[in-house]
One Martini backbone bead per residue (centre of mass of N, CA, C, O) as a GRO file, in nm:
protein
  211
    1MET     BB    1  -2.526   1.084   4.153
    2GLY     BB    2  -2.407   1.109   3.858
    3LYS     BB    3  -2.182   1.089   3.631
    4VAL     BB    4  -1.936   1.291   3.498
    5LYS     BB    5  -1.888   1.376   3.181
    6ARG     BB    6  -1.612   1.398   2.984
    7LYS     BB    7  -1.494   1.598   2.747
    8ILE     BB    8  -1.338   1.530   2.453
    9GLU     BB    9  -1.057   1.675   2.323
   10ILE     BB   10  -1.014   1.740   1.978
   11PRO     BB   11  -0.775   1.805   1.785
   12LYS     BB   12  -0.671   1.994   1.526
   13LEU     BB   13  -0.579   1.966   1.212
   14PRO     BB   14  -0.377   2.031   0.984
   15PRO     BB   15  -0.424   2.063   0.654
   16GLN     BB   16  -0.222   1.838   0.559
   17ALA     BB   17  -0.328   1.614   0.749
   18LEU     BB   18  -0.623   1.623   0.640
   19ARG     BB   19  -0.545   1.543   0.353
   20THR     BB   20  -0.441   1.261   0.431
   21VAL     BB   21  -0.702   1.154   0.544
   22ALA     BB   22  -0.871   1.188   0.285
   23HIS     BB   23  -0.694   0.993   0.117
   24HIS     BB   24  -0.726   0.745   0.290
   25GLU     BB   25  -1.035   0.714   0.262
   26ALA     BB   26  -1.040   0.721  -0.048
   27GLY     BB   27  -0.876   0.461  -0.081
   28HIS     BB   28  -1.081   0.264   0.023
   29VAL     BB   29  -1.300   0.330  -0.185
   30ALA     BB   30  -1.141   0.275  -0.444
   31ALA     BB   31  -1.101  -0.029  -0.386
   32ARG     BB   32  -1.394  -0.100  -0.402
   33ALA     BB   33  -1.440   0.004  -0.690
   34PHE     BB   34  -1.224  -0.178  -0.828
   35THR     BB   35  -1.344  -0.460  -0.698
   36LYS     BB   36  -1.654  -0.457  -0.619
   37LEU     BB   37  -1.662  -0.464  -0.295
   38GLU     BB   38  -1.924  -0.393  -0.116
   39ILE     BB   39  -2.041  -0.107  -0.193
   40ARG     BB   40  -2.325  -0.106  -0.023
   41HIS     BB   41  -2.183  -0.100   0.274
   42ILE     BB   42  -2.160   0.191   0.287
   43ARG     BB   43  -2.238   0.461   0.508
   44GLU     BB   44  -1.962   0.638   0.542
   45VAL     BB   45  -1.751   0.924   0.483
   46SER     BB   46  -1.489   1.057   0.704
   47ILE     BB   47  -1.311   1.365   0.863
   48VAL     BB   48  -1.435   1.335   1.147
   49ALA     BB   49  -1.334   1.337   1.446
   50ASN     BB   50  -1.261   1.116   1.713
   51ALA     BB   51  -1.147   0.929   1.982
   52ARG     BB   52  -1.017   0.709   1.756
   53THR     BB   53  -1.035   0.885   1.483
   54TRP     BB   54  -0.980   1.097   1.199
   55GLY     BB   55  -1.117   0.872   1.022
   56ARG     BB   56  -1.376   0.707   0.802
   57GLU     BB   57  -1.508   0.392   0.683
   58SER     BB   58  -1.826   0.317   0.711
   59ALA     BB   59  -1.948  -0.026   0.763
   60GLU     BB   60  -2.060  -0.306   0.714
   61ARG     BB   61  -2.023  -0.612   0.770
   62SER     BB   62  -1.811  -0.845   0.630
   63ILE     BB   63  -1.891  -1.126   0.466
   64THR     BB   64  -1.630  -1.195   0.328
   65PHE     BB   65  -1.456  -1.205   0.587
   66MET     BB   66  -1.629  -1.405   0.762
   67THR     BB   67  -1.624  -1.642   0.510
   68LEU     BB   68  -1.336  -1.706   0.397
   69HIS     BB   69  -1.267  -1.982   0.550
   70LEU     BB   70  -1.512  -2.137   0.376
   71GLN     BB   71  -1.370  -2.125   0.115
   72PRO     BB   72  -1.243  -2.205  -0.154
   73LYS     BB   73  -0.922  -2.145  -0.233
   74ASP     BB   74  -0.968  -1.974  -0.492
   75LEU     BB   75  -1.184  -1.786  -0.381
   76ALA     BB   76  -1.027  -1.688  -0.138
   77TRP     BB   77  -0.811  -1.550  -0.300
   78GLN     BB   78  -0.980  -1.345  -0.456
   79GLU     BB   79  -1.121  -1.216  -0.204
   80GLY     BB   80  -0.866  -1.159  -0.042
   81LEU     BB   81  -0.732  -0.962  -0.228
   82LYS     BB   82  -0.955  -0.753  -0.218
   83LEU     BB   83  -0.936  -0.707   0.089
   84LEU     BB   84  -0.643  -0.609   0.089
   85LEU     BB   85  -0.678  -0.363  -0.083
   86CYS     BB   86  -0.893  -0.226   0.107
   87GLU     BB   87  -0.707  -0.213   0.366
   88LEU     BB   88  -0.433  -0.074   0.225
   89ALA     BB   89  -0.516   0.185   0.058
   90GLY     BB   90  -0.511   0.409   0.267
   91SER     BB   91  -0.202   0.410   0.325
   92ALA     BB   92  -0.110   0.438   0.031
   93ALA     BB   93  -0.240   0.716  -0.017
   94GLY     BB   94  -0.118   0.871   0.223
   95GLU     BB   95   0.180   0.817   0.138
   96LYS     BB   96   0.173   0.964  -0.139
   97ILE     BB   97   0.117   1.247  -0.005
   98ASP     BB   98   0.261   1.168   0.303
   99PRO     BB   99   0.539   0.989   0.410
  100ILE     BB  100   0.568   1.114   0.700
  101ARG     BB  101   0.274   1.053   0.821
  102GLU     BB  102   0.259   0.797   0.616
  103SER     BB  103   0.283   0.427   0.617
  104LEU     BB  104   0.329   0.128   0.461
  105PRO     BB  105   0.389  -0.169   0.556
  106ASN     BB  106   0.628  -0.387   0.402
  107ASP     BB  107   0.613  -0.613   0.637
  108TRP     BB  108   0.557  -0.835   0.885
  109ARG     BB  109   0.714  -0.677   1.105
  110GLU     BB  110   0.587  -0.394   1.055
  111VAL     BB  111   0.288  -0.479   1.098
  112SER     BB  112   0.319  -0.587   1.385
  113VAL     BB  113   0.398  -0.315   1.508
  114ALA     BB  114   0.146  -0.157   1.420
  115ILE     BB  115  -0.056  -0.324   1.586
  116GLU     BB  116   0.073  -0.254   1.863
  117VAL     BB  117   0.018   0.052   1.840
  118TYR     BB  118  -0.302  -0.036   1.828
  119ASN     BB  119  -0.338  -0.243   2.065
  120ASN     BB  120  -0.440  -0.496   1.908
  121ASP     BB  121  -0.654  -0.414   1.705
  122LYS     BB  122  -0.885  -0.615   1.533
  123GLY     BB  123  -1.010  -0.355   1.361
  124SER     BB  124  -0.776  -0.301   1.203
  125ASP     BB  125  -0.644  -0.291   0.896
  126TYR     BB  126  -0.395  -0.472   0.964
  127ALA     BB  127  -0.531  -0.706   1.120
  128ARG     BB  128  -0.709  -0.793   0.882
  129ALA     BB  129  -0.486  -0.844   0.679
  130VAL     BB  130  -0.342  -1.066   0.836
  131ARG     BB  131  -0.581  -1.262   0.844
  132VAL     BB  132  -0.608  -1.301   0.544
  133CYS     BB  133  -0.325  -1.411   0.492
  134GLU     BB  134  -0.368  -1.663   0.670
  135ILE     BB  135  -0.606  -1.786   0.507
  136ILE     BB  136  -0.466  -1.772   0.193
  137ALA     BB  137  -0.243  -1.938   0.249
  138ARG     BB  138   0.034  -2.132   0.130
  139PRO     BB  139   0.294  -2.338   0.107
  140GLU     BB  140   0.418  -2.150  -0.136
  141MET     BB  141   0.252  -1.900   0.032
  142PRO     BB  142   0.296  -1.743   0.288
  143ALA     BB  143   0.174  -1.487   0.469
  144HIS     BB  144   0.419  -1.289   0.434
  145ILE     BB  145   0.410  -1.302   0.122
  146VAL     BB  146   0.131  -1.208   0.074
  147TYR     BB  147   0.172  -0.929   0.202
  148GLU     BB  148   0.392  -0.826   0.013
  149HIS     BB  149   0.223  -0.844  -0.240
  150ALA     BB  150  -0.005  -0.658  -0.148
  151VAL     BB  151   0.157  -0.406  -0.122
  152LYS     BB  152   0.257  -0.385  -0.411
  153TRP     BB  153  -0.035  -0.392  -0.543
  154THR     BB  154  -0.148  -0.141  -0.400
  155ARG     BB  155   0.049   0.062  -0.518
  156GLU     BB  156  -0.027  -0.001  -0.812
  157MET     BB  157  -0.322   0.071  -0.800
  158ILE     BB  158  -0.293   0.387  -0.725
  159GLU     BB  159  -0.138   0.436  -1.014
  160ILE     BB  160  -0.380   0.421  -1.154
  161PRO     BB  161  -0.525   0.678  -1.299
  162ALA     BB  162  -0.827   0.628  -1.227
  163VAL     BB  163  -0.780   0.578  -0.925
  164TRP     BB  164  -0.637   0.846  -0.851
  165ALA     BB  165  -0.860   1.032  -0.951
  166PHE     BB  166  -1.069   0.932  -0.748
  167ILE     BB  167  -0.914   1.007  -0.492
  168GLU     BB  168  -0.880   1.308  -0.543
  169SER     BB  169  -1.180   1.379  -0.571
  170LEU     BB  170  -1.279   1.269  -0.294
  171ALA     BB  171  -1.087   1.430  -0.114
  172GLU     BB  172  -1.186   1.712  -0.199
  173ARG     BB  173  -1.477   1.662  -0.104
  174LEU     BB  174  -1.412   1.605   0.193
  175LEU     BB  175  -1.286   1.884   0.258
  176LYS     BB  176  -1.568   2.023   0.214
  177GLU     BB  177  -1.791   1.810   0.358
  178ARG     BB  178  -1.655   1.566   0.553
  179ILE     BB  179  -1.937   1.410   0.473
  180ILE     BB  180  -2.033   1.094   0.310
  181SER     BB  181  -2.269   0.910   0.195
  182GLY     BB  182  -2.331   0.583   0.087
  183GLU     BB  183  -2.605   0.707  -0.078
  184ASP     BB  184  -2.464   0.882  -0.266
  185PRO     BB  185  -2.507   0.925  -0.598
  186ARG     BB  186  -2.227   1.019  -0.685
  187LEU     BB  187  -2.059   0.800  -0.549
  188LEU     BB  188  -2.196   0.556  -0.687
  189SER     BB  189  -2.138   0.643  -0.979
  190GLU     BB  190  -1.823   0.658  -0.953
  191MET     BB  191  -1.780   0.367  -0.861
  192GLY     BB  192  -1.918   0.233  -1.111
  193ALA     BB  193  -1.717   0.380  -1.331
  194LEU     BB  194  -1.485   0.228  -1.236
  195PRO     BB  195  -1.269   0.028  -1.351
  196PRO     BB  196  -1.229  -0.296  -1.316
  197ILE     BB  197  -1.005  -0.536  -1.233
  198TRP     BB  198  -1.081  -0.742  -1.484
  199GLU     BB  199  -0.977  -0.530  -1.716
  200TYR     BB  200  -0.690  -0.623  -1.612
  201PRO     BB  201  -0.480  -0.864  -1.698
  202GLU     BB  202  -0.282  -0.864  -1.448
  203TRP     BB  203  -0.522  -0.891  -1.242
  204GLU     BB  204  -0.650  -1.145  -1.341
  205ARG     BB  205  -0.401  -1.322  -1.277
  206ARG     BB  206  -0.395  -1.267  -0.969
  207LEU     BB  207  -0.684  -1.395  -0.918
  208MET     BB  208  -0.532  -1.652  -1.053
  209PRO     BB  209  -0.384  -1.897  -0.925
  210LYS     BB  210  -0.146  -2.113  -0.931
  211GLN     BB  211  -0.134  -2.472  -0.961
   0.00000   0.00000   0.00000
C-alpha cells in the first residue's frame, strides 16, 4: 500500500490580516512597477494561502539577482538598489497598514533575527535582501549600512502618492479576486503607467553612487 497523504489544514485569516497580506503582495508588485525591474517575470499575485505562505508574488527566477555579483560596481549598485526595494516593499506596505501584524526589520540585527525565524530560508525576502547588500557593499558603505539605507528608502517609496495609490488599488482587487495572473492586461497596463524611479530627481541621485 502507498503512503496515505495527510491533507494540511490551512486556517483562514481574519479579514484585517488578509488585508495586510494583500497589501504586502501589492507592495512587491508596486516596487517592480516603480523600478521597472523584470515586470514581465511575474507569473501571478495571490493571497490564497498554502502550506508555506499566506500570499505570494510568484515570478520567474531573477536574472538580475543571479548575475548581480558579475556586474561592474556602479551597475551592481543601481540594480541592487532596485532589487532591495522589490524585496522590502512587501513588508513596508504591510507595516503601513498594520504595524502590529507586520514590521520591516530596521537594522542588520533585526533582519538577521527575522531570517532565523524563517528557519534561514534562503528564498525569503529578507535573506535575498541581505545577500544583495553583501554584493553591492563598498568599503565606505558596508552591508549593514546599505541595508539601513534600503529600509529608509523603501518606506519613502511607498509614501509616494502614485505608488501608494497603486498598492491600495491592487490590494483591493486581490481581496476580491484572490489571484491575479502576471499576464493580466489591466495589471500590466497599471504597472506600465506608474511613473518610474528615474523621473524623481532624488531617486536618480540614489541610483548613481558617489565616486
